[in-house]
Structures are given as C-alpha cells and as structure tokens.
mmCIF file of C-alpha atoms in Angstrom:
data_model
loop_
_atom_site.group_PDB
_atom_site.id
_atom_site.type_symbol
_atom_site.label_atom_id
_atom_site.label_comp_id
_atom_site.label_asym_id
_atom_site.label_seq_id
_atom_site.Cartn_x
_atom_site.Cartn_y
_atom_site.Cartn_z
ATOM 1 C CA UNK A 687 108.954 6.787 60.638
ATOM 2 C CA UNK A 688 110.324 3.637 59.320
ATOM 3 C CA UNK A 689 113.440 2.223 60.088
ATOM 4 C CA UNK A 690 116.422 2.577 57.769
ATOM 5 C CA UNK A 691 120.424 1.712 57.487
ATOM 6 C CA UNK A 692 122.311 2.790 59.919
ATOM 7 C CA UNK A 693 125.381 2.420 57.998
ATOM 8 C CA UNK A 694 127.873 4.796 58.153
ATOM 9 C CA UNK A 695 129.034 4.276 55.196
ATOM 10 C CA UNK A 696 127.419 6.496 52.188
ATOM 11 C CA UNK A 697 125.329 4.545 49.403
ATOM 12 C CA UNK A 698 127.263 6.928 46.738
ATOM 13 C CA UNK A 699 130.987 7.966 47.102
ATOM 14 C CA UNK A 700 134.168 8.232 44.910
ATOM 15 C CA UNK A 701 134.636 4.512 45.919
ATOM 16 C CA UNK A 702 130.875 3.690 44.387
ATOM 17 C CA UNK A 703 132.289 2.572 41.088
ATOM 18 C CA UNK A 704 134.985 0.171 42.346
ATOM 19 C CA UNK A 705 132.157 -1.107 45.010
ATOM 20 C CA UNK A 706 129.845 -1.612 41.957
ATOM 21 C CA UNK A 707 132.173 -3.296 39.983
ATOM 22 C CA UNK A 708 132.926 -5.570 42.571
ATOM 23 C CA UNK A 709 129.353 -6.290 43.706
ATOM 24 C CA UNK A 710 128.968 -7.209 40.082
ATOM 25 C CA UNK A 711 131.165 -10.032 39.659
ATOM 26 C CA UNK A 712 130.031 -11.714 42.624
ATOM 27 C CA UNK A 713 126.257 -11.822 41.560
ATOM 28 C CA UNK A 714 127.821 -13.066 38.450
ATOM 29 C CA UNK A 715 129.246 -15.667 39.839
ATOM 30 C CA UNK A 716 126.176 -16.580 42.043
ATOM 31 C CA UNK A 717 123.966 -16.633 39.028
ATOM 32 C CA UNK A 718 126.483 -18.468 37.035
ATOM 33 C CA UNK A 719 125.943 -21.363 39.829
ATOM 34 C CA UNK A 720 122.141 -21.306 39.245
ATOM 35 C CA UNK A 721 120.630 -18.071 41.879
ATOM 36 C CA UNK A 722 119.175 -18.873 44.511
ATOM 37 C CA UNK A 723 115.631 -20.022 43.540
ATOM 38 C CA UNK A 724 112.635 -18.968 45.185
ATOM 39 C CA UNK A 725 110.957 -19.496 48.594
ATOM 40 C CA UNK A 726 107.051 -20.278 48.244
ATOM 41 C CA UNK A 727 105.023 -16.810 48.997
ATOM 42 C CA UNK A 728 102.528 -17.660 51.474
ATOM 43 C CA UNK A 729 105.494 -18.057 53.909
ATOM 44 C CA UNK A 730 105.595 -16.875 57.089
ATOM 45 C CA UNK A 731 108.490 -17.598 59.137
ATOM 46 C CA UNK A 732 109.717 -16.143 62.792
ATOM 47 C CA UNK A 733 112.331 -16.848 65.164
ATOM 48 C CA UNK A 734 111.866 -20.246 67.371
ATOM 49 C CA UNK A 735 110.559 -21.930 64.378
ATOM 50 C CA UNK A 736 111.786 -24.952 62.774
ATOM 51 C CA UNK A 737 111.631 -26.756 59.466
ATOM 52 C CA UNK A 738 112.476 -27.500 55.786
ATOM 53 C CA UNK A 739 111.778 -24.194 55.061
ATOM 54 C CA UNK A 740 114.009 -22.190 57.464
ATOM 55 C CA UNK A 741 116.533 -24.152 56.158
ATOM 56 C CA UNK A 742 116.428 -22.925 52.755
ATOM 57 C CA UNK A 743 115.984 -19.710 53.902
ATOM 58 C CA UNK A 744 119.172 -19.463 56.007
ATOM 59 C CA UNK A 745 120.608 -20.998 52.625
ATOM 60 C CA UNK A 746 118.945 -17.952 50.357
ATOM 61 C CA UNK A 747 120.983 -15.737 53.407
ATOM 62 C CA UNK A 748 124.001 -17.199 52.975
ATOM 63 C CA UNK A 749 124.327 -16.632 49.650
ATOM 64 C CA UNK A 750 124.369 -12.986 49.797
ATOM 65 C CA UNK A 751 126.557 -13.242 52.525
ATOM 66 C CA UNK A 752 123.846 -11.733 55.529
ATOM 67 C CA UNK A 753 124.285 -14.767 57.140
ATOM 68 C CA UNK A 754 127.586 -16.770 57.362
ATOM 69 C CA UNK A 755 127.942 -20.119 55.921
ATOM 70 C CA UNK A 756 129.005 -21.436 59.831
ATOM 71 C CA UNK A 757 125.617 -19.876 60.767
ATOM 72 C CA UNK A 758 123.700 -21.356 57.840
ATOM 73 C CA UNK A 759 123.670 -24.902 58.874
ATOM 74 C CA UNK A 760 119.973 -26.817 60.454
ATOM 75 C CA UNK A 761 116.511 -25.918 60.607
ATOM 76 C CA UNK A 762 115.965 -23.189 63.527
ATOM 77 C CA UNK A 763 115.210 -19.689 62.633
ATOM 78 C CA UNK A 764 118.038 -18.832 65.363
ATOM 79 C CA UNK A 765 119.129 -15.567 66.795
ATOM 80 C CA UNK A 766 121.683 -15.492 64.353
ATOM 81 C CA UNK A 767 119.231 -16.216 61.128
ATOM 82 C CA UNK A 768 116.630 -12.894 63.029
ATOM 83 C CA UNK A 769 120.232 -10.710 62.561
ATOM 84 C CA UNK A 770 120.668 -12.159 58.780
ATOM 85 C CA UNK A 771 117.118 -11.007 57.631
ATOM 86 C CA UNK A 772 117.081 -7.520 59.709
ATOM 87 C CA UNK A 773 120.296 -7.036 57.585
ATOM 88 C CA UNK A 774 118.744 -8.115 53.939
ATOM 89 C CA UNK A 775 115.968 -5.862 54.945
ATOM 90 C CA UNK A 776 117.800 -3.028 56.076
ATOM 91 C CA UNK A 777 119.835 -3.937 52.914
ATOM 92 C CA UNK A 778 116.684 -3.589 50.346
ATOM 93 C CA UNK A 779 115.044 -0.860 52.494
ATOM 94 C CA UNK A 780 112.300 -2.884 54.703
ATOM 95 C CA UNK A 781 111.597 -2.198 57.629
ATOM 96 C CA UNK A 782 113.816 -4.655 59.730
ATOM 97 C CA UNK A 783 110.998 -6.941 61.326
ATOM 98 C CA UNK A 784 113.349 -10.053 61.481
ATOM 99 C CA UNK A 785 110.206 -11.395 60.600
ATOM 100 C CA UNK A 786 110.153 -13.226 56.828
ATOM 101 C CA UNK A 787 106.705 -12.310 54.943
ATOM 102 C CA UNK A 788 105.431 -10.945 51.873
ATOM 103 C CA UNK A 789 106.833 -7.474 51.300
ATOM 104 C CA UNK A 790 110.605 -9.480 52.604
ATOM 105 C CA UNK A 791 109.991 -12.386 50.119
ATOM 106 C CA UNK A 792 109.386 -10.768 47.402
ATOM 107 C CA UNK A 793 112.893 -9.446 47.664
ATOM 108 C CA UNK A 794 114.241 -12.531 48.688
ATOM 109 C CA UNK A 795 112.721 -13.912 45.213
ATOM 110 C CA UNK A 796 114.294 -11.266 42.557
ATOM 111 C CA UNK A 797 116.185 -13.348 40.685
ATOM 112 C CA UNK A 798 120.200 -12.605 40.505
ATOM 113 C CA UNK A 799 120.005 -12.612 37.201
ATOM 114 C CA UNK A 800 117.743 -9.034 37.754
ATOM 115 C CA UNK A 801 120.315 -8.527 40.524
ATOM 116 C CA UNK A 802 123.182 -8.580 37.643
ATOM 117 C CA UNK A 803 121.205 -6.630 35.078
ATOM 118 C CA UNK A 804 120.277 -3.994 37.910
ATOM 119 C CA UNK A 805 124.074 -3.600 38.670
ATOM 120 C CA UNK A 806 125.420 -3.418 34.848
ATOM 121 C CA UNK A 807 122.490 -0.202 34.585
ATOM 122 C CA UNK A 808 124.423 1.099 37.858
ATOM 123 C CA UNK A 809 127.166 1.021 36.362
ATOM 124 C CA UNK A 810 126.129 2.638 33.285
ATOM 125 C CA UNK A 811 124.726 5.264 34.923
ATOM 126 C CA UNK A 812 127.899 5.889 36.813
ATOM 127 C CA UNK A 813 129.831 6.254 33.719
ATOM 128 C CA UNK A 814 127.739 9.339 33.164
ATOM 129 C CA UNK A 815 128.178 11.140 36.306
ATOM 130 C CA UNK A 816 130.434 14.096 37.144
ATOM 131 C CA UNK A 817 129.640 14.740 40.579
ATOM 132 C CA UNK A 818 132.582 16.316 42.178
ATOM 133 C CA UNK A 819 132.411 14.948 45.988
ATOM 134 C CA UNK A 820 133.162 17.772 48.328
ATOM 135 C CA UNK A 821 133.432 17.447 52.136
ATOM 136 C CA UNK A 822 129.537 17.534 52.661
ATOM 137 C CA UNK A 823 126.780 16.493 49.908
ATOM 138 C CA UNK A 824 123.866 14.587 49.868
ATOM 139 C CA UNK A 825 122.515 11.412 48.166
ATOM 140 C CA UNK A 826 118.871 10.534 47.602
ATOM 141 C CA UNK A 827 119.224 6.788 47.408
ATOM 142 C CA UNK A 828 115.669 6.248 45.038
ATOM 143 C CA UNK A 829 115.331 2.634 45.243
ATOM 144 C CA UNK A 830 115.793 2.849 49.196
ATOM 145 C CA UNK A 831 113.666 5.922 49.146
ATOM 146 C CA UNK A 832 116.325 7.322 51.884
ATOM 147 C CA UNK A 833 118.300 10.382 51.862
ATOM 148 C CA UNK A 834 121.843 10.747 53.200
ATOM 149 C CA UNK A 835 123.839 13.388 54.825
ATOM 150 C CA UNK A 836 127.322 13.216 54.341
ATOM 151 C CA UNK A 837 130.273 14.884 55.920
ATOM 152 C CA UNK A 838 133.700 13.973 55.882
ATOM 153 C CA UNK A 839 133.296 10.658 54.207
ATOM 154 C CA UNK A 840 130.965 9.483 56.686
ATOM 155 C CA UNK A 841 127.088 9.522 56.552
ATOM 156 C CA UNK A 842 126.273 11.809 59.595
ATOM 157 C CA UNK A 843 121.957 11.906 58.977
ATOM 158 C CA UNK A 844 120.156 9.274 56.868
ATOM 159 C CA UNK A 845 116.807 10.210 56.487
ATOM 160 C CA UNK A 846 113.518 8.063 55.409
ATOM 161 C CA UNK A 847 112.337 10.345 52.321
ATOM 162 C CA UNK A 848 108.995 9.748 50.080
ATOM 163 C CA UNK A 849 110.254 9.660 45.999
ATOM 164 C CA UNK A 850 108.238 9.700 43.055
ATOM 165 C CA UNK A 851 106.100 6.985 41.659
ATOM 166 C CA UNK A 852 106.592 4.449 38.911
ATOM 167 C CA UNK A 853 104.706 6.027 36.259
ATOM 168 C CA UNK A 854 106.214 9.935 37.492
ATOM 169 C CA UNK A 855 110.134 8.601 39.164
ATOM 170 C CA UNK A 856 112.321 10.571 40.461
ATOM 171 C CA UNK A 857 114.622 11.176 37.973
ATOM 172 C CA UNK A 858 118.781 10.966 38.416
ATOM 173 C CA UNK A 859 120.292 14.933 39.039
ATOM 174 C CA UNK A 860 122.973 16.187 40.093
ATOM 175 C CA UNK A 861 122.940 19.432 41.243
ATOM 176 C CA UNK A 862 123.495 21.988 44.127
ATOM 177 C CA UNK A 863 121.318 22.509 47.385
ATOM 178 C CA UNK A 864 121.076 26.728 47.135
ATOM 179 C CA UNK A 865 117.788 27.773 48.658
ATOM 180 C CA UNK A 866 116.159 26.514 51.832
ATOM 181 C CA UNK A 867 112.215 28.063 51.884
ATOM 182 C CA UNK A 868 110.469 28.213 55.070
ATOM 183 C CA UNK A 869 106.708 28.181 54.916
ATOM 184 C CA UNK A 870 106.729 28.025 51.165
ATOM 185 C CA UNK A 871 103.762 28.518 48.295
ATOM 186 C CA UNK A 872 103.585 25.808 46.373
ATOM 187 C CA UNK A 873 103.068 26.577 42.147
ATOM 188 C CA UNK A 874 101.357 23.630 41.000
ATOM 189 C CA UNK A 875 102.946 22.086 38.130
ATOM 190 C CA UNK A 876 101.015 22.161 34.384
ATOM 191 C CA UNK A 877 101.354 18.205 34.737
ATOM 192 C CA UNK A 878 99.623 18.401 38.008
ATOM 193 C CA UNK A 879 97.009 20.494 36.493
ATOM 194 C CA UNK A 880 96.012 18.467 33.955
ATOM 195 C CA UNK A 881 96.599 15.218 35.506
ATOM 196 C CA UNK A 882 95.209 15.949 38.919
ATOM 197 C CA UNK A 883 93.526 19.513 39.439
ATOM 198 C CA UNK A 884 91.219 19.892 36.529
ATOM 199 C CA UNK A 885 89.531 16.145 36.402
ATOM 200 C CA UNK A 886 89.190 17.440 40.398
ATOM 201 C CA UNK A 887 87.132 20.678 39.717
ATOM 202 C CA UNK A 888 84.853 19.233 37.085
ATOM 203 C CA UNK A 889 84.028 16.908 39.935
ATOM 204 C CA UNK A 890 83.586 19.257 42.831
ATOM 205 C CA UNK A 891 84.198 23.008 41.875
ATOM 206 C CA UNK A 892 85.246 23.825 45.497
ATOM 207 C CA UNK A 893 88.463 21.655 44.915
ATOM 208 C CA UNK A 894 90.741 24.436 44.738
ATOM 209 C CA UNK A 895 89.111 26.726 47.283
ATOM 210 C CA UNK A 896 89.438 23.574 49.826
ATOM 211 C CA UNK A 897 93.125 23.203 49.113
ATOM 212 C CA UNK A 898 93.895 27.396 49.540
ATOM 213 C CA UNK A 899 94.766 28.061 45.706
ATOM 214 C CA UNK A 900 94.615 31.186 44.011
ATOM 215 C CA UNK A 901 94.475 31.006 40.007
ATOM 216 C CA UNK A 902 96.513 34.042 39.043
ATOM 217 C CA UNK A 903 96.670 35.610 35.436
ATOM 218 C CA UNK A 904 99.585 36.393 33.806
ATOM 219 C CA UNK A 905 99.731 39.933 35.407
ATOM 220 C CA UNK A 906 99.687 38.146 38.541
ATOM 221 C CA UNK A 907 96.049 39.230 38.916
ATOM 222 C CA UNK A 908 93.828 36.784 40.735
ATOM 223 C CA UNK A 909 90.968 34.828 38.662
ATOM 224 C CA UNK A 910 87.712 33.520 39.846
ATOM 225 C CA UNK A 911 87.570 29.376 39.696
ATOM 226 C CA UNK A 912 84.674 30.306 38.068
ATOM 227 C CA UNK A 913 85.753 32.479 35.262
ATOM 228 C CA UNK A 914 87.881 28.863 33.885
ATOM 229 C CA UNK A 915 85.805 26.654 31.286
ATOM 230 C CA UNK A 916 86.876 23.530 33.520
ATOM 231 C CA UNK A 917 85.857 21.137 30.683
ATOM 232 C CA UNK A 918 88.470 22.340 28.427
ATOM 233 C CA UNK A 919 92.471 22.502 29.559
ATOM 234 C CA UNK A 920 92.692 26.171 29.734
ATOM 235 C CA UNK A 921 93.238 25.905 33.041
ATOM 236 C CA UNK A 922 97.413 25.642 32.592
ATOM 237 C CA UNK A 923 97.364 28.741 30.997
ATOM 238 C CA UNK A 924 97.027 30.469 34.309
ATOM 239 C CA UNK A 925 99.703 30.066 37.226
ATOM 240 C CA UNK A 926 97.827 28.361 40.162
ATOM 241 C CA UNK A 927 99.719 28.548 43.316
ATOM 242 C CA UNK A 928 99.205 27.203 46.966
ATOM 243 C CA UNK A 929 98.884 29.821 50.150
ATOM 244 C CA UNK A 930 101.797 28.701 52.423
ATOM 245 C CA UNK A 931 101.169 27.437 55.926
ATOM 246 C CA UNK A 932 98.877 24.354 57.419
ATOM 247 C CA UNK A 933 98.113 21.361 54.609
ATOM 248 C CA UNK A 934 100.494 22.903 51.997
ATOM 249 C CA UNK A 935 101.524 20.081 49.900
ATOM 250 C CA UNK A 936 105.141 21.465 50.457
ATOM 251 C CA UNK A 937 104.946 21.697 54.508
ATOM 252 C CA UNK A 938 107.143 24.065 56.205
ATOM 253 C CA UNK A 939 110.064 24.029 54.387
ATOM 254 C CA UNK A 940 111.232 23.603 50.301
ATOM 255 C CA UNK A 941 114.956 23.119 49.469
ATOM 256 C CA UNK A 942 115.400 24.218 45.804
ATOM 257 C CA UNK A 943 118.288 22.519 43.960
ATOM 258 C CA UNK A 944 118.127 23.811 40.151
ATOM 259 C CA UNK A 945 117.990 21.321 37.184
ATOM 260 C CA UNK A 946 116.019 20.679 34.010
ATOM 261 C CA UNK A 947 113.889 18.209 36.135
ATOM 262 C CA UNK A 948 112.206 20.947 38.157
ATOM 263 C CA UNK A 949 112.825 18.570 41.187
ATOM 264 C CA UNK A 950 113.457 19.522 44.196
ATOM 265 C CA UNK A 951 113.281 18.379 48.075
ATOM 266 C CA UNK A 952 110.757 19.146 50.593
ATOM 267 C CA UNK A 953 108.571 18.696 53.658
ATOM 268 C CA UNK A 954 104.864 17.362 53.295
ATOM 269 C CA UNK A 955 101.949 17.551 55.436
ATOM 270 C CA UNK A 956 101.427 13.846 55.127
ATOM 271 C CA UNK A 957 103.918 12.385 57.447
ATOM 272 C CA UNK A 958 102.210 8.954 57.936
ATOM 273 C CA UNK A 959 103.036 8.340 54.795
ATOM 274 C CA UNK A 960 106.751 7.645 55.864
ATOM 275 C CA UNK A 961 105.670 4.875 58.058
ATOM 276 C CA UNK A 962 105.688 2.464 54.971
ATOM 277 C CA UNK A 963 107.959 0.039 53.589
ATOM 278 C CA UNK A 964 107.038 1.180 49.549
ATOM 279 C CA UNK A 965 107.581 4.976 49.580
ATOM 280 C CA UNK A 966 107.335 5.458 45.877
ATOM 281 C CA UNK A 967 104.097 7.749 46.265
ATOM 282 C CA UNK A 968 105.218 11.188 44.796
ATOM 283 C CA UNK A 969 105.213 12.984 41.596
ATOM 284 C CA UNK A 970 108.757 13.317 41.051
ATOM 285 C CA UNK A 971 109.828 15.429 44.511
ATOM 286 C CA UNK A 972 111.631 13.934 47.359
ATOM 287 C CA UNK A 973 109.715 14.448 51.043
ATOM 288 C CA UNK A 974 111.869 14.527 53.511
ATOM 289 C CA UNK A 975 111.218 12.960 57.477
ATOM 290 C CA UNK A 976 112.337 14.599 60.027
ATOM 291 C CA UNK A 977 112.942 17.615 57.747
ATOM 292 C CA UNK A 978 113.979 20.236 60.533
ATOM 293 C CA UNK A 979 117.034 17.928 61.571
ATOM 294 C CA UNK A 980 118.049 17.529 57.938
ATOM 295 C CA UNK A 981 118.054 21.037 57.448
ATOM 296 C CA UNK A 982 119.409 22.053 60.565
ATOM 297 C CA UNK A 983 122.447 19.882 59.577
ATOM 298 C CA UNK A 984 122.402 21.714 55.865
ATOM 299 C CA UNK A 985 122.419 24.889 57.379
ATOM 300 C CA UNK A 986 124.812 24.263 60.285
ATOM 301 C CA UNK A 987 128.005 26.099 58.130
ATOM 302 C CA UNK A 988 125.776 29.179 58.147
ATOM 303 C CA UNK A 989 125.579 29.039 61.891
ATOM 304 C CA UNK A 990 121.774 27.864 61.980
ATOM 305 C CA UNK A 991 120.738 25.964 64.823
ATOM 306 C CA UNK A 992 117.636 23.848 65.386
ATOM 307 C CA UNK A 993 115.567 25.938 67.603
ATOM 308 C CA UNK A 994 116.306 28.768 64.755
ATOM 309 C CA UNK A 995 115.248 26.056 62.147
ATOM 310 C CA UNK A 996 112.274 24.989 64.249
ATOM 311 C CA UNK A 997 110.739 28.255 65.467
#
C-alpha cells in the first residue's frame, strides 16, 4: 500500500472552515506576487545533487512553506530540501519518494491561481454542509483518495482508499456508517450494466458465468444468460447480482452508508491497485486498504475485535 499522511490532525473538522479561509488568503497573496512559475518536466532531481535547478526548486518549497526560507538558500538538494518534498508529497497525496519527477512536478506546476480557485469551491462547498461532528466519524478525503478515522479530535486510522474516476467521481455525502456486510453479494448497478456488462457479453457470452453472476427475474427467479437478447439493453430489466466470496468485486466486507448517491464503502479483490499514486479508478465507491483494521476500529464500541473481524 502506498504511503499516506501521518498527520494527526483530521483533513475535515469543525475548525475546516476557519483553516480554509485562512489557507485562502495566503495563496492569494502568493498569486498576487506572481505564483511560483513552473519547473521544466523532464526533471529529475535527487538528494546530493547540485545546480540551477535545485535552486528553484527549494524556492517553489519555500513558498508553500515545506521548506523554510533559512533552508531555501544554494544549490544542493540537502537533507533538509529531501524532508521539504516528502512533505509536499505527503501534502498532495504522492507517495513520499523525496525524489522530484513527473507525477511530483506536475503538482509542483498547478498554478496558485488553480490553488485559489480550488480553495474558493472548498469553501463553497463548506457553506453547504451540516455535518454534525460527533466524537468518532469518518472523512473520505477524494482528492487524496485517503480515508480517515477519527476519534476524539484526533485521526486515530488513515487509510489509502481507491475513489471513483473522473468521468464516474465520487460524489460529496454526508451520511451515517449503519451496516457492516461480511462476505457480501454484490447487485450490479443498471449503469454498470449498460456501460460495462452488456458490451462484455456480446463479446464473450461466458462473461457473466466467469465473474459468478446470476441474472434473476423480478420474482427473484434465476434466468439463463441465454434467454437475454444481448444486442438490445434489456438486460437492466433483470437484477444481476454477484455470488459472495473469492473475486467479488466487493471483497469480504461492504459498509453501507445510505444516500441518494447509492455510494457506499468497501473491500475489493484488487489490492494492487492501492499501490499507486493516482487512485481515481472506481465507479463512484470508495475501496478501502487494510479494510479489516478500519472496520475493526468502526466496530470497536460494539465490542468487536480483530480476530472476530478477521475470522
């Protein structure tokens, strides 16, 4: 799994706002004084080296304050410079490399302008939101595709989590966590269906067989693949739903939280997947790493331990 923050401090809280606001007015500022322009993007820099561009980076650090400005002077990509761009990675959700290359100059290069147009839609959003903090809840952080658990203030789990991608996001709920499934079905969505499944079976008819789905009518009477015309859409007139156990798309565990969305969180069978830095590979759902400790923690008031969680 990829790294993540390790700050204790939670990404959304009832000082967010205030911390928003703030965060605002300084990129204002910076971009009132002209940014930060732009490093070329064939760089590649490390520590040890030297040169006219490690200088500007360590200048691009200072700005946003990862490194300090009695830090920022000559050319040497220094111990102090590998700590600055661990914490702008950790900062924009890279994995923290200390190492400056493509996926960490591309961030480097956003504009503050997009920094201070990213914050104002923050803030809007915020405006909008009644969540009513209580002594544990949990944050999916979206554009740092991590979740948090949160307990007392303080962010006790923060987990890597897969969110959806840019043409199906992850959209902005607030709900409550009521249900954890173990070794859930999975009921394909009619998006899903149409999208995914039936361009799938007119290519290979054994798609759904393969994956362990069963078409049921609405009697909850199992159809025959071959009983569907395939070249029409008929298909999401019937309810086609995933056998639980090995390769469901859900893994061992689903954690329903209602909303309008039909979003929820859950484990996946494709855990490689949270080895990378862009994690925006879903449909909409958030996969969770290292799902057993994060429910283990949700379930901890109820007296649930891990080896209960686990078994």
């Amino acid at each position: 799994v990829t790294a993540i923050s390790t700050d204790p401090q939670p990404t959304y809280g009832p000082q967010t706002v205030a911390v928003t606001q703030a965060a605002l007015a300084t990129y204002r500022q910076i971009a009132q004084r002209g940014g930060w322009g732009t490093l070329p993007t064939t760089l590649r820099l490390s520590k040890g080296q030297r040169g006219a561009d490690v200088a500007r980076l360590k200048r691009r650090l200072a700005i946003e304050g990862d490194l300090s400005p009695a830090e920022a002077a000559g050319d040497l990509f220094d111990d102090a410079t590998f700590a600055a761009v661990q914490r702008f990675q950790r900062r924009v959700g890279l994995l923290p490399s200390g190492l400056v290359a493509a996926a960490t100059l591309r961030q480097l290069n956003i504009p503050a302008e997009t920094r201070v147009r990213a914050l104002e839609k923050s803030l809007e959003r915020l405006a909008d939101s009644r969540f009513a903090f209580g002594q544990r809840y949990v944050i999916v952080n979206i554009p740092a595709a991590a979740a948090e658990a949160i307990e007392g203030g303080i962010v006790r789990r923060r987990h890597v989590v897969i969110v959806g991608k840019q043409a199906h996001a992850s959209p902005m709920v607030e709900s409550r966590l009521t249900v954890v499934n173990f070794n859930p079905t999975w009921t394909i969505p009619t998006s899903i269906i149409k999208r995914d499944i039936i361009p799938r079976m007119r290519r290979n008819p054994a798609t759904l067989a393969n994956m362990r789905v069963r078409i049921l009518d609405r009697s909850g009477n199992e159809v025959s693949p071959a009983a569907i015309d395939w070249s029409t859409e008929r298909a999401v007139n019937y309810t086609l739903r995933q056998d639980a156990g090995p390769g469901n798309s859900l893994g061992r565990v689903r954690i329903d939280m209602p909303n309008t969305e039909a979003v929820f969180m859950h484990d996946t069978p494709s855990r490689g997947l949270f080895q990378s830095d862009s994690r925006s590979l879903s449909s909409g759902c958030v996969r969770v790493a290292d799902v057993s400790d994060f429910v283990t923690w949700l379930l901890a008031p109820q007296g649930f331990t891990r080896e209960q969680v686990v078994e």
